[in-house]
Short mmCIF file of C-alpha atoms and ligand atoms in Angstrom, two decimals:
data_model
loop_
_atom_site.label_atom_id
_atom_site.label_comp_id
_atom_site.label_asym_id
_atom_site.label_seq_id
_atom_site.Cartn_x
_atom_site.Cartn_y
_atom_site.Cartn_z
CA MET A 1397 -25.37 22.45 17.03
CA GLN A 1398 -24.71 22.28 13.30
CA LEU A 1399 -26.93 23.92 10.57
CA SER A 1400 -26.78 23.64 6.92
CA ILE A 1401 -27.71 26.53 4.73
CA ASP A 1402 -27.83 26.46 0.96
CA LEU A 1403 -25.75 29.52 0.10
CA THR A 1404 -26.11 29.24 -3.69
CA GLY A 1405 -26.11 32.69 -5.25
CA ARG A 1406 -26.17 34.40 -1.69
CA ARG A 1407 -24.13 37.40 -0.76
CA VAL A 1408 -21.54 36.44 1.79
CA LEU A 1409 -19.16 39.08 3.32
CA VAL A 1410 -15.89 37.89 4.80
CA VAL A 1411 -14.05 40.19 7.16
CA GLY A 1412 -10.43 39.59 7.13
CA THR A 1413 -6.93 40.04 5.62
CA PRO A 1414 -6.54 38.46 2.17
CA ALA A 1415 -4.24 35.84 3.50
CA GLY A 1416 -6.12 35.00 6.61
CA ALA A 1417 -9.38 34.82 4.87
CA ARG A 1418 -8.27 32.80 1.72
CA ARG A 1419 -9.47 29.49 2.88
CA ILE A 1420 -12.86 30.76 4.10
CA LEU A 1421 -13.32 32.67 0.74
CA ALA A 1422 -12.42 29.45 -1.16
CA ARG A 1423 -14.86 27.37 0.89
CA TYR A 1424 -17.74 29.68 0.51
CA ARG A 1425 -17.08 30.15 -3.14
CA ALA A 1426 -17.11 26.38 -3.55
CA ALA A 1427 -20.56 26.39 -1.94
CA GLY A 1428 -21.78 28.59 -4.67
CA ALA A 1429 -22.02 31.83 -2.59
CA ARG A 1430 -21.24 35.36 -3.95
CA VAL A 1431 -18.31 35.96 -1.67
CA GLU A 1432 -16.49 39.32 -0.94
CA ARG A 1433 -13.51 39.96 1.32
CA VAL A 1434 -13.73 43.20 3.11
CA ASP A 1435 -12.21 45.01 6.10
CA ALA A 1436 -14.35 45.77 9.06
CA PRO A 1437 -15.17 49.49 8.27
CA ILE A 1438 -16.28 48.51 4.69
CA ALA A 1439 -18.33 45.71 6.14
CA LEU A 1440 -19.98 48.13 8.50
CA SER A 1441 -20.83 50.68 5.63
CA ILE A 1442 -22.12 47.74 3.39
CA LEU A 1443 -24.35 46.54 6.06
CA ARG A 1444 -25.73 50.05 6.97
CA SER A 1445 -26.59 50.97 3.50
CA ALA A 1446 -28.04 47.63 2.82
CA GLY A 1447 -30.16 48.28 5.89
CA MET A 1448 -31.46 51.45 4.46
CA THR A 1449 -32.00 50.44 0.75
CA ARG A 1450 -32.69 46.77 1.42
CA VAL A 1451 -31.02 46.15 -1.76
CA ASP A 1452 -28.70 43.09 -1.96
CA VAL A 1453 -28.60 42.53 1.84
CA PRO A 1454 -25.87 39.96 2.61
CA SER A 1455 -27.17 36.59 3.86
CA LEU A 1456 -24.01 35.91 6.09
CA VAL A 1457 -21.12 37.77 7.57
CA VAL A 1458 -18.08 35.68 8.37
CA ILE A 1459 -15.71 37.32 10.80
CA ALA A 1460 -12.20 35.91 10.18
CA ASP A 1461 -10.15 38.66 11.73
CA ALA A 1462 -11.01 42.30 12.36
CA ALA A 1463 -7.36 43.43 12.26
CA GLY A 1464 -7.28 42.10 15.93
CA ASP A 1465 -9.84 44.76 16.97
CA ALA A 1466 -12.61 42.96 18.91
CA ALA A 1467 -14.73 45.98 19.14
CA ALA A 1468 -14.72 46.28 15.26
CA GLY A 1469 -15.74 42.65 15.02
CA ALA A 1470 -18.62 43.22 17.58
CA ALA A 1471 -19.88 46.26 15.65
CA VAL A 1472 -19.88 44.17 12.41
CA THR A 1473 -21.85 41.36 14.27
CA ASP A 1474 -24.47 44.02 15.51
CA ALA A 1475 -24.81 45.61 12.11
CA ALA A 1476 -25.32 42.25 10.47
CA SER A 1477 -28.05 41.29 13.03
CA ALA A 1478 -29.66 44.68 12.60
CA VAL A 1479 -30.32 43.86 8.90
CA GLY A 1480 -31.26 40.30 9.52
CA ALA A 1481 -28.01 38.67 8.28
CA TRP A 1482 -26.45 35.71 10.00
CA SER A 1483 -23.01 36.19 11.41
CA THR A 1484 -20.49 33.81 12.35
CA ARG A 1485 -16.74 33.59 13.32
CA GLU A 1486 -14.14 31.40 11.85
CA ASP A 1487 -10.43 31.15 12.46
CA PRO A 1488 -8.27 32.79 10.02
CA ALA A 1489 -5.72 30.47 8.09
CA PRO A 1490 -2.30 30.78 9.44
CA VAL A 1491 -0.10 33.33 7.45
CA ARG A 1492 3.51 32.11 7.07
CA SER A 1493 6.19 32.77 4.58
CA ARG A 1494 6.33 28.95 3.91
CA GLY A 1495 3.34 26.74 3.72
CA HIS A 1496 3.23 23.14 5.30
CA VAL A 1497 3.45 20.07 2.98
CA SER A 1498 1.42 16.94 4.04
CA ILE A 1499 2.32 13.70 2.15
CA VAL A 1500 -0.79 11.77 2.74
CA GLY A 1501 -1.55 8.08 2.25
CA GLY A 1502 -5.24 7.89 1.13
CA GLY A 1503 -5.60 4.14 1.59
CA PRO A 1504 -6.80 1.70 -1.25
CA GLY A 1505 -9.53 3.90 -2.66
CA ASP A 1506 -12.46 3.44 -0.38
CA PRO A 1507 -12.96 6.78 1.47
CA ASP A 1508 -13.98 4.89 4.67
CA LEU A 1509 -10.39 3.65 4.73
CA MET A 1510 -8.81 7.13 5.03
CA THR A 1511 -7.42 8.19 8.33
CA LEU A 1512 -8.69 11.05 10.42
CA ALA A 1513 -5.34 12.72 10.08
CA ALA A 1514 -5.67 12.37 6.20
CA ARG A 1515 -9.19 14.13 6.31
CA ARG A 1516 -7.76 16.81 8.61
CA ALA A 1517 -5.02 17.66 6.37
CA LEU A 1518 -7.28 17.77 3.51
CA ALA A 1519 -9.83 20.04 5.25
CA GLU A 1520 -6.92 22.50 5.88
CA ALA A 1521 -5.27 22.36 2.39
CA ASP A 1522 -5.09 25.17 0.05
CA VAL A 1523 -3.73 22.79 -2.72
CA VAL A 1524 -4.23 19.20 -3.22
CA LEU A 1525 -2.16 17.02 -5.72
CA PHE A 1526 -3.79 13.63 -6.29
CA ASP A 1527 -3.52 10.74 -8.70
CA ARG A 1528 -5.76 7.78 -9.75
CA LEU A 1529 -4.93 5.38 -7.10
CA GLY A 1530 -6.03 7.38 -3.97
CA PRO A 1531 -9.85 8.19 -3.14
CA GLN A 1532 -10.77 10.87 -5.42
CA ASP A 1533 -14.39 11.32 -5.99
CA GLY A 1534 -14.92 13.22 -2.68
CA ILE A 1535 -11.82 15.55 -2.89
CA ALA A 1536 -13.70 18.69 -3.67
CA GLY A 1537 -15.82 18.12 -0.59
CA TRP A 1538 -12.97 17.07 1.73
CA ALA A 1539 -10.82 20.14 0.71
CA PRO A 1540 -13.39 22.62 -0.09
CA GLY A 1541 -12.21 25.51 -2.35
CA ALA A 1542 -8.65 24.05 -2.59
CA GLU A 1543 -6.76 24.13 -5.78
CA LEU A 1544 -6.84 20.59 -7.05
CA ILE A 1545 -4.21 19.25 -9.29
CA ASP A 1546 -4.55 15.90 -11.04
CA VAL A 1547 -1.02 14.49 -11.45
CA GLY A 1548 -2.15 10.96 -12.32
CA LYS A 1549 -2.51 9.14 -15.52
CA THR A 1550 -5.74 9.60 -17.38
CA PRO A 1551 -6.49 7.56 -20.60
CA GLY A 1552 -4.49 8.74 -23.41
CA HIS A 1553 -2.35 11.17 -21.24
CA HIS A 1554 0.90 10.63 -19.41
CA ALA A 1555 1.15 11.11 -15.72
CA VAL A 1556 2.76 14.33 -14.58
CA PRO A 1557 6.51 13.36 -14.17
CA GLN A 1558 7.74 12.98 -10.55
CA ASP A 1559 10.14 15.98 -10.80
CA GLU A 1560 7.36 18.16 -11.95
CA ILE A 1561 5.14 16.99 -9.00
CA GLU A 1562 7.90 17.85 -6.66
CA ARG A 1563 8.27 21.31 -8.33
CA LEU A 1564 4.65 21.84 -7.88
CA ILE A 1565 4.52 20.84 -4.34
CA VAL A 1566 7.66 23.13 -3.49
CA ASP A 1567 6.37 26.03 -5.57
CA ARG A 1568 2.95 26.18 -3.75
CA ALA A 1569 4.54 25.68 -0.24
CA LEU A 1570 6.97 28.54 -0.99
CA ARG A 1571 4.00 30.88 -1.75
CA GLY A 1572 2.93 30.21 1.77
CA LEU A 1573 0.16 27.50 0.95
CA ASP A 1574 -0.56 24.37 2.80
CA VAL A 1575 -0.11 21.50 0.24
CA VAL A 1576 -1.55 17.99 0.57
CA ARG A 1577 0.03 15.38 -1.73
CA LEU A 1578 -2.64 12.58 -1.60
CA LYS A 1579 -1.53 9.30 -2.61
CA GLY A 1580 -2.96 5.74 -2.84
CA GLY A 1581 -2.23 3.32 0.00
CA ASP A 1582 0.65 4.34 2.15
CA PRO A 1583 3.10 6.96 0.79
CA PHE A 1584 6.07 5.06 1.79
CA VAL A 1585 5.28 1.78 0.01
CA PHE A 1586 6.27 2.05 -3.49
CA GLY A 1587 4.76 5.63 -3.36
CA ARG A 1588 7.73 7.72 -4.01
CA GLY A 1589 6.72 9.75 -0.90
CA SER A 1590 10.37 9.81 0.18
CA GLU A 1591 11.41 11.43 -3.07
CA GLU A 1592 8.82 14.20 -2.22
CA VAL A 1593 10.23 14.37 1.43
CA ARG A 1594 13.69 14.95 -0.08
CA ALA A 1595 12.40 17.78 -2.25
CA CYS A 1596 10.79 19.42 0.64
CA ARG A 1597 13.98 19.11 2.66
CA ALA A 1598 16.02 20.42 -0.02
CA ALA A 1599 13.70 23.57 -0.30
CA GLY A 1600 13.45 24.06 3.45
CA VAL A 1601 9.81 23.49 3.45
CA PRO A 1602 8.29 21.82 6.63
CA PHE A 1603 6.37 18.53 6.00
CA THR A 1604 4.43 15.73 7.70
CA ILE A 1605 3.84 12.20 6.68
CA VAL A 1606 0.46 10.90 7.09
CA PRO A 1607 0.58 7.11 6.84
CA GLY A 1608 -2.08 5.33 4.97
CA VAL A 1609 -3.74 1.83 4.73
CA THR A 1610 -1.56 0.06 2.19
CA SER A 1611 -2.90 -1.98 -0.55
CA ALA A 1612 -0.34 -4.61 0.19
CA VAL A 1613 -2.23 -5.74 3.31
CA SER A 1614 -5.83 -4.36 2.69
CA VAL A 1615 -6.39 -5.48 -0.84
CA PRO A 1616 -5.84 -9.28 0.01
CA ALA A 1617 -7.93 -8.55 3.04
CA ALA A 1618 -10.81 -7.37 0.84
CA ALA A 1619 -10.81 -10.74 -0.81
CA GLY A 1620 -10.68 -12.42 2.66
CA ILE A 1621 -7.06 -13.37 2.40
CA PRO A 1622 -5.02 -12.74 5.48
CA VAL A 1623 -1.21 -12.13 4.79
CA THR A 1624 -0.36 -14.05 7.72
CA HIS A 1625 -2.07 -16.92 9.47
CA ARG A 1626 -0.89 -18.85 12.58
CA GLU A 1627 0.99 -22.01 11.55
CA VAL A 1628 0.43 -21.18 7.85
CA SER A 1629 2.64 -18.09 7.22
CA ARG A 1630 4.72 -16.15 9.66
CA SER A 1631 5.96 -13.69 7.31
CA PHE A 1632 5.01 -11.83 4.23
CA THR A 1633 7.20 -10.21 1.65
CA VAL A 1634 6.00 -7.29 -0.42
CA VAL A 1635 7.54 -6.92 -3.72
CA SER A 1636 6.96 -4.68 -6.80
CA GLY A 1637 6.44 -6.64 -10.04
CA HIS A 1638 7.06 -3.59 -12.09
CA ALA A 1639 10.37 -5.05 -13.59
CA PRO A 1640 11.17 -8.77 -14.03
CA PHE A 1641 13.03 -10.35 -11.16
CA SER A 1642 16.56 -11.88 -11.72
CA ASP A 1643 17.04 -15.72 -11.18
CA GLU A 1644 18.83 -14.78 -7.91
CA GLU A 1645 15.91 -12.80 -6.60
CA LEU A 1646 13.40 -15.53 -7.75
CA GLY A 1647 15.54 -18.17 -5.83
CA HIS A 1648 15.17 -16.05 -2.62
CA LEU A 1649 11.41 -15.41 -3.14
CA ALA A 1650 10.81 -19.06 -3.74
CA GLY A 1651 12.94 -20.03 -0.79
CA ILE A 1652 11.68 -17.65 1.80
CA GLY A 1653 8.47 -19.37 2.57
CA GLY A 1654 5.52 -17.20 4.08
CA THR A 1655 3.35 -15.05 1.82
CA LEU A 1656 4.50 -13.19 -1.28
CA VAL A 1657 2.49 -10.02 -2.07
CA VAL A 1658 3.20 -8.52 -5.52
CA LEU A 1659 2.19 -5.00 -6.34
CA MET A 1660 2.40 -3.66 -9.99
CA GLY A 1661 2.71 -7.33 -11.02
CA VAL A 1662 0.02 -7.89 -13.61
CA GLY A 1663 2.48 -7.36 -16.69
CA THR A 1664 5.34 -9.50 -15.38
CA LEU A 1665 2.87 -12.32 -13.86
CA PRO A 1666 3.90 -15.07 -16.46
CA HIS A 1667 7.54 -14.41 -16.02
CA LEU A 1668 7.14 -14.55 -12.25
CA VAL A 1669 5.27 -17.73 -11.99
CA ALA A 1670 7.59 -19.40 -14.35
CA GLY A 1671 10.61 -18.11 -12.52
CA LEU A 1672 9.25 -19.29 -9.19
CA GLN A 1673 8.67 -22.88 -10.37
CA ARG A 1674 12.06 -22.80 -11.92
CA ALA A 1675 13.49 -21.91 -8.53
CA GLY A 1676 11.61 -24.84 -6.94
CA MET A 1677 8.12 -23.41 -5.82
CA SER A 1678 5.39 -26.05 -6.12
CA ALA A 1679 3.08 -25.53 -9.06
CA ASP A 1680 0.22 -26.24 -6.53
CA MET A 1681 1.09 -23.12 -4.51
CA PRO A 1682 -2.22 -21.05 -4.40
CA LEU A 1683 -2.26 -17.57 -6.04
CA ALA A 1684 -4.97 -14.99 -6.00
CA ILE A 1685 -5.22 -11.83 -8.16
CA VAL A 1686 -7.35 -9.21 -6.58
CA GLU A 1687 -8.22 -6.44 -9.04
CA ARG A 1688 -9.53 -2.97 -8.13
CA GLY A 1689 -9.70 -3.83 -4.47
CA TRP A 1690 -12.31 -2.11 -2.33
CA SER A 1691 -14.23 -0.81 -5.29
CA ASP A 1692 -17.57 -2.10 -6.69
CA ALA A 1693 -15.59 -3.58 -9.57
CA GLN A 1694 -13.49 -5.65 -7.38
CA ARG A 1695 -12.69 -8.98 -8.86
CA THR A 1696 -10.90 -11.86 -7.14
CA THR A 1697 -9.38 -14.88 -9.20
CA VAL A 1698 -8.03 -17.83 -7.27
CA SER A 1699 -5.69 -20.07 -9.02
CA SER A 1700 -2.25 -21.55 -8.40
CA VAL A 1701 1.32 -20.92 -9.55
CA GLY A 1702 1.26 -23.67 -12.10
CA ALA A 1703 -2.35 -23.02 -13.50
CA VAL A 1704 -2.60 -19.24 -13.57
CA ARG A 1705 -0.67 -18.71 -17.01
CA GLU A 1706 -3.38 -20.66 -18.92
CA LEU A 1707 -5.92 -18.51 -17.42
CA LEU A 1708 -4.63 -15.13 -18.35
CA PRO A 1709 -5.72 -14.87 -21.88
CA ARG A 1710 -9.34 -15.31 -20.75
CA LEU A 1711 -9.09 -13.45 -17.57
CA ALA A 1712 -7.14 -10.44 -18.98
CA PRO A 1713 -6.34 -9.07 -15.43
CA ARG A 1714 -5.80 -5.35 -15.35
CA SER A 1715 -3.91 -3.03 -12.88
CA PRO A 1716 -4.48 -2.03 -10.29
CA ALA A 1717 -4.20 -5.45 -8.84
CA VAL A 1718 -2.43 -7.32 -5.97
CA ILE A 1719 -1.23 -10.72 -6.46
CA VAL A 1720 -0.96 -12.96 -3.39
CA ILE A 1721 1.10 -16.19 -3.56
CA GLY A 1722 1.08 -18.51 -0.57
CA GLU A 1723 -0.84 -21.03 1.55
CA VAL A 1724 -2.87 -18.22 3.00
CA VAL A 1725 -4.88 -17.89 -0.18
CA ARG A 1726 -6.57 -21.09 1.08
CA GLN A 1727 -7.88 -19.05 4.05
CA ALA A 1728 -9.94 -17.02 1.79
CA THR A 1729 -13.69 -17.43 2.02
CA CYS A 1730 -14.86 -16.64 -1.32
CA GLU A 1731 -16.66 -13.23 -0.84
CA ASN A 1732 -18.10 -13.03 -4.27
CA ALA A 1733 -20.27 -16.11 -3.70
CA GLU A 1734 -22.81 -14.44 -5.93
CA ASP A 1735 -20.45 -13.53 -8.73
CA PRO A 1736 -20.42 -16.53 -11.29
CA GLU A 1737 -17.43 -15.25 -12.88
CA SER A 1738 -15.26 -15.35 -9.77
CA ILE A 1739 -16.62 -18.78 -8.78
CA ALA A 1740 -15.95 -20.20 -12.17
CA HIS A 1741 -12.39 -18.97 -12.28
CA ALA A 1742 -11.79 -20.23 -8.77
CA VAL A 1743 -13.24 -23.54 -9.52
CA ASP A 1744 -11.57 -24.11 -12.99
CA ALA A 1745 -8.32 -23.11 -11.89
CA LEU A 1746 -8.22 -24.43 -8.45
CA ALA A 1747 -10.13 -27.68 -8.43
CA PRO A 1748 -8.27 -29.12 -5.43
CA TYR A 1749 -9.07 -26.01 -3.48
CA SER A 1750 -12.63 -25.96 -4.25
CA ASP A 1751 -13.62 -25.12 -0.69
CA LEU A 1752 -12.37 -21.53 -1.53
CA THR A 1753 -15.42 -20.89 -3.53
CA THR A 1754 -18.10 -21.68 -0.96
N1 LIG B 1494 1.54 3.10 -2.07
C1 LIG B 1494 0.62 2.24 -2.49
C2 LIG B 1494 1.19 1.36 -3.64
C3 LIG B 1494 1.43 2.07 -4.83
S1 LIG B 1494 2.11 1.04 -6.15
C4 LIG B 1494 0.09 1.34 -1.37
O1 LIG B 1494 0.61 1.44 -0.27
O2 LIG B 1494 -1.02 0.65 -1.53
C5 LIG B 1494 0.52 0.81 -7.17
C6 LIG B 1494 0.15 -0.65 -7.01
O3 LIG B 1494 -0.57 -0.80 -5.75
C7 LIG B 1494 -0.96 -1.07 -7.95
O4 LIG B 1494 -0.18 -1.43 -9.37
C8 LIG B 1494 -1.39 -2.26 -7.46
O5 LIG B 1494 -0.61 -3.38 -7.41
C9 LIG B 1494 -1.69 -1.83 -5.93
N2 LIG B 1494 -2.89 -1.08 -5.68
C10 LIG B 1494 -3.15 0.07 -5.11
N3 LIG B 1494 -4.43 0.26 -4.84
C11 LIG B 1494 -5.00 -0.92 -5.25
C12 LIG B 1494 -6.46 -1.40 -5.42
N4 LIG B 1494 -7.49 -0.62 -4.79
N5 LIG B 1494 -6.63 -2.66 -5.81
C13 LIG B 1494 -5.77 -3.50 -6.27
N6 LIG B 1494 -4.42 -2.97 -6.18
C14 LIG B 1494 -4.14 -1.75 -5.73
#
């Protein structure tokens, strides 16, 4: 059975060592309780005197570890019940000279697309480093009491540089704390997760990789676009559009067939579509831009390699967006059938494929 109790402003005693009780303290503090960590003898004397004076009687006593003394724990439980306080037991946090680092993929932003392993790592974290691409609104609840460090870009501010992120991760782990580096999508898909792995290895810090749902596949899916489809596309190539492609690369991309999925490609899109056409790709090749996938503000624009440039000034697409180029785009059923803007863009730009808008 699970009960929820509002502990705001209530006195909570946590019996345990400072290191073992640290997460419990953080969690109850995050819930608004007035928390004190005490050893078992002190807990007993607080409870006994509160029993006599009835002043500031604790509401809850949490026994994390009573220095391995089961009798002391039982005595605290009895003393708590004598004054009408609830008591409970919770496992103490592991105490190690080195904490554990989890490099966690948080999926494309919707909390429902996080894995159970991601949520478990967050629930056990002492520290969470996050940025704007991963799910963020719920972090305080998923990692109650953890130190939260925003390393992402906020308007007007630069992101924390990668080497500083790595320094923070290693620093906290070497203090014995468990660290989660929460990232958007999958940590090993344009996520610099491998650089963080290298930093952990170099510092002798143990780590785990928690894969995530990558935007390369899930954001097209949010718009109803499969990256493969039998007899239409039997491969997909995921590229970063962060920097423009060379002519040689454009030749390969145009020649490979299958689906081309471009991440970080909004800025270089005009260069990409011009280059693909120069390299022989048909101007009629369908192209979709899916912005802010899995959010309430998701916008899908369906066009073609030849037509999309004209559309850009009016559309002004913004990052984060996934661009999909390939015949699979025709498989999309327009999910935003109610969104006149999305329909208009699809119809204007892709008249031959107007079935996409229905
Ligand atoms: N590791 C991430 C990718 C990081 S690169 C992953 O596996 O998904 C950042 C790029 O991912 C963005 O520029 C954008 O192209 C894409 N992206 C991530 N989340 C997105 C979202 N919710 N909607 C659209 N594009 C997204």
